[in-house]
Amino acid sequence: MDANKNLSQCIKIRPLAINDFEIVLKWSKDASFCSANGWELNRNPEELYRWWLKCVNNVAEDFIRMGIEFNEKLVGYADLACIKDKTAELGIAIGESGLWGKGIGFNSAICMMEFASKKLGITTFNAETHEANVRSRKMLEKIGFKEISRLGSEEYLGMNSQLIQYKLNL
């Protein structure tokens, strides 16, 4: 059996829950995850809880954040941002850096795009990553995203990195 097909059967996109907080708190102690996602390492638990509560109770019309489950355990989140006119920006964050590079992000992105397409009618996806984030770039290109620009830069893993914008039309 195709390893990616097998992996995709273990991945599920689902609504976030407040009882996911203990897992999110662990992510806040993972230096690699925090550095890659612009999180402050060892965030104040009360502040982090308030932020998570906002994520769980999201009411924005142009933003959706879903949990990524792998083998029935929350391992990250997937975002659809700037939702407008059948277009959305896709974002994926795997909270446990030990799971990076195993295809979870790729399969999660496919799941989130299928959700966006079927439930919201999204036909155009945008994405952005850092030039230094080679795994993310390879993932986007494997899915079929095409580089459309290189505008801006920001810190990634402690270094300034060029931002790369991508687009995919279904």
Coordinates of N, CA and C in Angstrom, one line a residue:
M1 N 0.8 -1.2 0.0 CA 0.0 0.0 0.0 C 0.9 1.2 0.0
D2 N 0.5 2.2 -0.7 CA 1.2 3.5 -0.8 C 1.3 4.1 0.6
A3 N 2.5 4.5 1.1 CA 2.7 5.0 2.4 C 1.9 6.3 2.7
N4 N 1.9 7.2 1.6 CA 1.1 8.4 1.8 C -0.4 8.1 2.0
K5 N -0.9 7.1 1.2 CA -2.3 6.8 1.3 C -2.6 6.3 2.7
N6 N -1.7 5.4 3.2 CA -1.9 4.9 4.6 C -1.8 6.0 5.6
L7 N -0.9 6.9 5.5 CA -0.8 8.0 6.4 C -2.0 8.9 6.3
S8 N -2.6 9.2 5.1 CA -3.7 10.0 5.0 C -4.9 9.5 5.8
Q9 N -5.0 8.1 5.9 CA -6.1 7.5 6.7 C -6.0 7.8 8.2
C10 N -4.8 8.2 8.6 CA -4.6 8.4 10.1 C -4.8 9.9 10.4
I11 N -5.0 10.7 9.4 CA -5.1 12.2 9.6 C -6.5 12.6 9.4
K12 N -6.9 13.5 10.4 CA -8.3 14.1 10.3 C -8.2 15.5 10.7
I13 N -9.0 16.3 10.0 CA -9.2 17.7 10.3 C -10.5 17.8 11.1
R14 N -10.4 18.5 12.3 CA -11.6 18.6 13.1 C -11.6 20.0 13.9
P15 N -12.8 20.4 14.4 CA -12.9 21.6 15.1 C -11.9 21.6 16.3
L16 N -11.4 22.7 16.7 CA -10.6 22.8 17.9 C -11.5 22.7 19.1
A17 N -10.9 22.2 20.2 CA -11.6 22.1 21.5 C -10.8 22.7 22.6
I18 N -11.5 23.2 23.6 CA -10.8 23.8 24.8 C -9.9 22.8 25.5
N19 N -10.4 21.5 25.5 CA -9.6 20.5 26.2 C -8.3 20.1 25.4
D20 N -8.1 20.7 24.3 CA -6.8 20.5 23.5 C -5.7 21.4 24.2
F21 N -6.1 22.2 25.1 CA -5.1 23.2 25.6 C -3.8 22.6 26.2
E22 N -3.9 21.5 26.9 CA -2.7 20.9 27.5 C -1.7 20.5 26.4
I23 N -2.2 20.1 25.2 CA -1.3 19.8 24.1 C -0.6 21.1 23.5
V24 N -1.5 22.1 23.4 CA -1.0 23.4 22.9 C 0.1 24.0 23.9
L25 N -0.1 23.8 25.2 CA 0.8 24.2 26.2 C 2.2 23.5 25.9
K26 N 2.2 22.2 25.6 CA 3.4 21.5 25.3 C 4.1 22.1 24.1
W27 N 3.3 22.5 23.0 CA 3.9 23.1 21.9 C 4.6 24.4 22.2
S28 N 4.1 25.1 23.2 CA 4.7 26.4 23.6 C 6.1 26.2 24.3
K29 N 6.4 24.9 24.6 CA 7.7 24.6 25.2 C 8.7 24.0 24.2
D30 N 8.2 23.8 23.0 CA 9.1 23.2 21.9 C 9.8 24.4 21.2
A31 N 11.1 24.5 21.4 CA 11.8 25.6 20.9 C 11.8 25.7 19.3
S32 N 11.8 24.6 18.7 CA 11.8 24.6 17.2 C 10.5 25.0 16.7
F33 N 9.4 24.5 17.3 CA 8.0 24.9 16.9 C 7.8 26.4 17.1
C34 N 8.2 26.9 18.3 CA 8.0 28.3 18.6 C 8.8 29.2 17.6
S35 N 10.1 28.9 17.4 CA 10.9 29.6 16.5 C 10.3 29.6 15.0
A36 N 9.8 28.5 14.6 CA 9.3 28.4 13.2 C 8.0 29.1 13.0
N37 N 7.2 29.3 14.1 CA 5.9 29.8 14.0 C 5.7 31.2 14.7
G38 N 6.8 31.8 15.1 CA 6.8 33.1 15.6 C 6.1 33.2 17.0
W39 N 6.2 32.0 17.7 CA 5.6 32.0 19.1 C 6.7 32.3 20.1
E40 N 6.4 33.0 21.1 CA 7.3 33.2 22.2 C 7.5 31.8 22.9
L41 N 8.7 31.4 23.2 CA 9.0 30.2 23.9 C 8.5 30.3 25.3
N42 N 7.9 29.2 25.8 CA 7.3 29.2 27.2 C 6.4 30.3 27.5
R43 N 5.4 30.5 26.6 CA 4.4 31.6 26.7 C 3.7 31.5 28.1
N44 N 3.3 32.6 28.6 CA 2.6 32.6 29.8 C 1.3 31.7 29.7
P45 N 1.1 30.7 30.5 CA 0.0 29.8 30.3 C -1.4 30.5 30.3
E46 N -1.5 31.5 31.2 CA -2.8 32.2 31.2 C -3.1 33.0 29.9
E47 N -2.0 33.6 29.4 CA -2.2 34.4 28.1 C -2.4 33.4 27.0
L48 N -1.7 32.3 27.0 CA -1.8 31.2 26.0 C -3.3 30.6 26.0
Y49 N -3.8 30.4 27.2 CA -5.1 29.9 27.4 C -6.2 30.9 26.8
R50 N -6.0 32.2 27.0 CA -6.9 33.2 26.5 C -6.9 33.2 25.0
W51 N -5.7 33.0 24.4 CA -5.5 33.0 23.0 C -6.2 31.7 22.4
W52 N -6.0 30.6 23.1 CA -6.6 29.3 22.6 C -8.1 29.4 22.7
L53 N -8.6 30.0 23.7 CA -10.1 30.2 23.9 C -10.6 30.9 22.7
K54 N -9.9 32.0 22.2 CA -10.3 32.7 21.0 C -10.3 31.9 19.8
C55 N -9.2 31.0 19.7 CA -9.2 30.1 18.5 C -10.3 29.1 18.5
V56 N -10.7 28.6 19.7 CA -11.8 27.6 19.8 C -13.1 28.3 19.4
N57 N -13.3 29.5 19.9 CA -14.6 30.2 19.7 C -14.6 31.1 18.5
N58 N -13.7 30.9 17.6 CA -13.5 31.8 16.4 C -14.9 32.1 15.8
V59 N -15.1 33.4 15.6 CA -16.4 33.9 14.9 C -16.1 34.7 13.7
A60 N -14.8 34.8 13.3 CA -14.5 35.6 12.1 C -15.1 34.9 10.9
E61 N -15.6 35.8 10.0 CA -16.2 35.2 8.7 C -15.1 34.9 7.7
D62 N -13.9 35.5 7.8 CA -12.9 35.2 6.8 C -11.7 34.4 7.3
F63 N -11.9 33.7 8.4 CA -10.8 32.9 9.0 C -11.4 31.6 9.7
I64 N -10.8 30.5 9.4 CA -11.2 29.2 10.0 C -9.9 28.5 10.5
R65 N -9.8 28.1 11.7 CA -8.7 27.3 12.2 C -9.3 25.9 12.7
M66 N -8.7 24.8 12.1 CA -9.1 23.5 12.5 C -8.0 22.7 13.1
G67 N -8.3 21.8 13.9 CA -7.2 20.9 14.5 C -6.8 19.8 13.6
I68 N -5.6 19.5 13.6 CA -5.1 18.3 12.8 C -4.8 17.2 13.8
E69 N -5.5 16.1 13.6 CA -5.4 14.9 14.4 C -4.6 13.9 13.6
F70 N -3.6 13.2 14.3 CA -2.9 12.1 13.7 C -3.0 11.0 14.7
N71 N -3.5 9.9 14.2 CA -3.8 8.7 15.1 C -4.6 9.1 16.3
E72 N -5.6 9.9 16.1 CA -6.6 10.4 17.1 C -6.0 11.3 18.2
K73 N -4.9 12.0 17.9 CA -4.2 12.9 18.8 C -4.0 14.2 18.1
L74 N -4.3 15.3 18.7 CA -4.0 16.6 18.1 C -2.5 16.9 18.0
V75 N -2.1 17.2 16.7 CA -0.7 17.4 16.5 C -0.4 18.7 15.8
G76 N -1.5 19.5 15.5 CA -1.2 20.8 14.8 C -2.5 21.4 14.5
Y77 N -2.5 22.5 13.7 CA -3.7 23.1 13.2 C -3.5 23.6 11.8
A78 N -4.6 23.7 11.1 CA -4.7 24.1 9.7 C -5.6 25.4 9.6
D79 N -5.2 26.4 8.9 CA -5.9 27.6 8.8 C -6.3 27.9 7.3
L80 N -7.5 28.5 7.2 CA -7.9 29.2 6.0 C -8.1 30.6 6.4
A81 N -7.3 31.5 5.8 CA -7.4 32.9 6.2 C -7.8 33.7 4.9
C82 N -8.2 35.0 5.1 CA -8.5 35.9 4.0 C -9.5 35.2 3.1
I83 N -10.5 34.5 3.6 CA -11.5 33.9 2.8 C -12.4 34.9 2.1
K84 N -12.4 34.9 0.8 CA -13.2 35.9 0.1 C -13.3 35.5 -1.4
D85 N -14.4 35.6 -2.0 CA -14.6 35.3 -3.4 C -14.0 34.0 -3.9
K86 N -14.3 32.9 -3.2 CA -13.8 31.6 -3.6 C -12.3 31.4 -3.5
T87 N -11.7 32.3 -2.7 CA -10.2 32.3 -2.5 C -9.9 32.2 -1.0
A88 N -8.9 31.5 -0.6 CA -8.4 31.5 0.8 C -6.9 31.2 0.9
E89 N -6.3 31.7 1.9 CA -4.9 31.4 2.2 C -4.8 30.2 3.1
L90 N -4.0 29.3 2.7 CA -3.9 28.0 3.5 C -2.6 28.1 4.4
G91 N -2.8 27.7 5.6 CA -1.7 27.6 6.5 C -1.7 26.3 7.3
I92 N -0.6 25.8 7.6 CA -0.4 24.5 8.3 C 0.7 24.7 9.4
A93 N 0.4 24.2 10.6 CA 1.4 24.2 11.6 C 1.3 22.9 12.4
I94 N 2.4 22.1 12.3 CA 2.5 20.9 13.1 C 3.2 21.2 14.4
G95 N 2.5 21.0 15.5 CA 2.9 21.5 16.8 C 4.1 20.7 17.4
E96 N 4.2 19.4 17.0 CA 5.3 18.6 17.6 C 6.4 18.6 16.5
S97 N 7.5 19.2 16.8 CA 8.6 19.3 15.8 C 9.1 17.9 15.5
G98 N 9.0 17.0 16.4 CA 9.5 15.6 16.1 C 8.7 14.9 15.0
L99 N 7.5 15.5 14.7 CA 6.7 14.9 13.6 C 6.9 15.6 12.3
W100 N 7.8 16.6 12.2 CA 8.0 17.3 11.0 C 8.7 16.4 10.0
G101 N 8.4 16.5 8.7 CA 9.0 15.8 7.6 C 8.5 14.4 7.4
K102 N 7.4 14.1 8.0 CA 6.8 12.7 7.9 C 5.5 12.7 7.0
G103 N 5.2 13.8 6.4 CA 4.0 13.8 5.5 C 2.7 14.2 6.1
I104 N 2.8 14.6 7.4 CA 1.6 15.0 8.1 C 1.1 16.3 7.6
G105 N 2.0 17.3 7.4 CA 1.6 18.6 6.9 C 1.0 18.5 5.5
F106 N 1.6 17.7 4.6 CA 1.1 17.5 3.3 C -0.3 16.9 3.3
N107 N -0.5 15.8 4.0 CA -1.8 15.2 4.1 C -2.9 16.1 4.8
S108 N -2.4 16.9 5.7 CA -3.3 17.8 6.4 C -3.7 18.9 5.5
A109 N -2.8 19.4 4.7 CA -3.1 20.5 3.7 C -4.1 20.0 2.7
I110 N -4.0 18.7 2.2 CA -4.9 18.1 1.3 C -6.3 18.1 1.9
C111 N -6.4 17.6 3.2 CA -7.6 17.5 3.9 C -8.3 18.8 4.0
M112 N -7.5 19.9 4.4 CA -8.1 21.2 4.6 C -8.6 21.8 3.3
M113 N -7.8 21.5 2.2 CA -8.2 22.0 0.9 C -9.5 21.3 0.4
E114 N -9.6 20.1 0.7 CA -10.9 19.3 0.3 C -12.0 19.9 1.1
F115 N -11.8 20.2 2.4 CA -12.9 20.8 3.2 C -13.3 22.1 2.7
A116 N -12.3 22.9 2.3 CA -12.5 24.3 1.8 C -13.3 24.3 0.5
S117 N -12.9 23.3 -0.3 CA -13.5 23.2 -1.6 C -15.0 22.7 -1.5
K118 N -15.2 21.7 -0.8 CA -16.5 21.1 -0.7 C -17.5 21.9 0.2
K119 N -17.0 22.4 1.3 CA -17.9 23.2 2.2 C -18.0 24.7 1.9
L120 N -17.0 25.2 1.4 CA -17.0 26.7 1.2 C -16.9 27.1 -0.3
G121 N -16.7 26.2 -1.2 CA -16.6 26.5 -2.6 C -15.3 27.2 -3.0
I122 N -14.2 27.0 -2.2 CA -13.0 27.6 -2.5 C -12.3 27.0 -3.7
T123 N -11.9 27.8 -4.7 CA -11.3 27.2 -5.9 C -9.8 27.7 -6.1
T124 N -9.5 28.8 -5.3 CA -8.1 29.3 -5.4 C -7.5 29.4 -4.0
F125 N -6.3 28.8 -3.9 CA -5.6 28.8 -2.6 C -4.3 29.6 -2.8
N126 N -4.1 30.4 -1.8 CA -2.8 31.1 -1.7 C -2.0 30.5 -0.5
A127 N -0.7 30.7 -0.5 CA 0.1 30.2 0.7 C 1.3 31.1 0.7
E128 N 2.0 31.1 1.8 CA 3.2 31.9 1.9 C 4.1 31.1 2.9
T129 N 5.4 31.0 2.6 CA 6.4 30.4 3.5 C 7.7 31.1 3.3
H130 N 8.6 30.8 4.2 CA 9.9 31.4 4.2 C 10.8 30.6 3.3
E131 N 11.7 31.3 2.6 CA 12.7 30.7 1.7 C 13.5 29.6 2.4
A132 N 13.8 29.8 3.7 CA 14.5 28.9 4.5 C 13.7 27.6 4.9
N133 N 12.4 27.7 4.8 CA 11.6 26.6 5.2 C 11.4 25.6 4.0
V134 N 12.5 24.8 3.7 CA 12.5 24.0 2.6 C 11.4 22.9 2.6
R135 N 11.1 22.4 3.8 CA 10.1 21.3 3.9 C 8.7 21.9 3.4
S136 N 8.4 23.1 3.9 CA 7.1 23.7 3.5 C 7.1 24.0 2.0
R137 N 8.2 24.5 1.5 CA 8.2 24.8 0.1 C 8.0 23.5 -0.8
K138 N 8.7 22.4 -0.4 CA 8.6 21.2 -1.1 C 7.1 20.7 -1.0
M139 N 6.5 20.8 0.2 CA 5.2 20.4 0.4 C 4.2 21.1 -0.5
L140 N 4.3 22.4 -0.6 CA 3.4 23.2 -1.4 C 3.6 22.9 -2.9
E141 N 4.8 22.7 -3.3 CA 5.1 22.4 -4.7 C 4.6 21.0 -5.0
K142 N 4.7 20.0 -4.1 CA 4.2 18.7 -4.3 C 2.7 18.7 -4.5
I143 N 2.0 19.6 -3.8 CA 0.5 19.7 -3.9 C 0.2 20.3 -5.2
G144 N 1.0 21.1 -5.8 CA 0.7 21.8 -7.0 C 0.8 23.3 -7.0
F145 N 1.1 23.9 -5.9 CA 1.2 25.3 -5.8 C 2.4 25.8 -6.6
K146 N 2.2 27.0 -7.2 CA 3.2 27.6 -8.0 C 3.7 28.9 -7.4
E147 N 5.0 29.1 -7.4 CA 5.5 30.4 -6.8 C 5.0 31.5 -7.7
I148 N 4.5 32.6 -7.0 CA 4.1 33.7 -7.8 C 4.8 35.0 -7.5
S149 N 5.5 35.1 -6.3 CA 6.2 36.3 -5.9 C 7.1 36.0 -4.7
R150 N 8.0 36.9 -4.5 CA 8.9 36.9 -3.4 C 8.9 38.3 -2.8
L151 N 7.9 38.6 -1.9 CA 7.7 39.9 -1.3 C 7.9 39.8 0.2
G152 N 8.7 40.6 0.7 CA 8.9 40.7 2.2 C 9.8 39.7 2.7
S153 N 10.1 39.9 4.0 CA 10.9 39.0 4.7 C 10.6 39.1 6.2
E154 N 10.9 38.0 7.0 CA 10.6 38.1 8.4 C 11.5 37.0 9.0
E155 N 11.6 37.0 10.3 CA 12.4 36.1 11.1 C 11.8 34.6 11.0
Y156 N 12.7 33.7 10.7 CA 12.4 32.3 10.7 C 13.5 31.5 11.3
L157 N 13.3 30.8 12.3 CA 14.3 30.0 13.0 C 15.5 30.9 13.4
G158 N 15.2 32.1 13.8 CA 16.3 33.0 14.3 C 17.0 33.8 13.3
M159 N 16.7 33.6 12.0 CA 17.3 34.3 10.9 C 16.3 35.1 10.1
N160 N 16.7 36.2 9.4 CA 15.8 36.8 8.5 C 15.7 36.0 7.2
S161 N 14.5 35.8 6.8 CA 14.3 34.9 5.6 C 13.3 35.5 4.7
Q162 N 13.6 35.5 3.4 CA 12.7 35.9 2.3 C 11.4 35.2 2.4
L163 N 10.3 35.9 2.2 CA 9.0 35.3 2.1 C 8.7 35.0 0.6
I164 N 8.1 33.8 0.4 CA 7.7 33.3 -0.9 C 6.2 33.1 -1.0
Q165 N 5.5 33.7 -1.9 CA 4.1 33.6 -2.1 C 3.8 32.6 -3.2
Y166 N 2.7 31.7 -2.9 CA 2.3 30.7 -3.8 C 0.8 30.8 -4.1
K167 N 0.4 30.1 -5.2 CA -1.0 30.1 -5.6 C -1.3 28.7 -6.3
L168 N -2.5 28.3 -6.0 CA -3.0 27.1 -6.7 C -4.5 27.3 -7.0
N169 N -4.8 27.1 -8.3 CA -6.2 27.1 -8.8 C -6.6 25.7 -9.0
L170 N -7.8 25.3 -8.4 CA -8.3 24.0 -8.6 C -9.0 23.9 -10.0

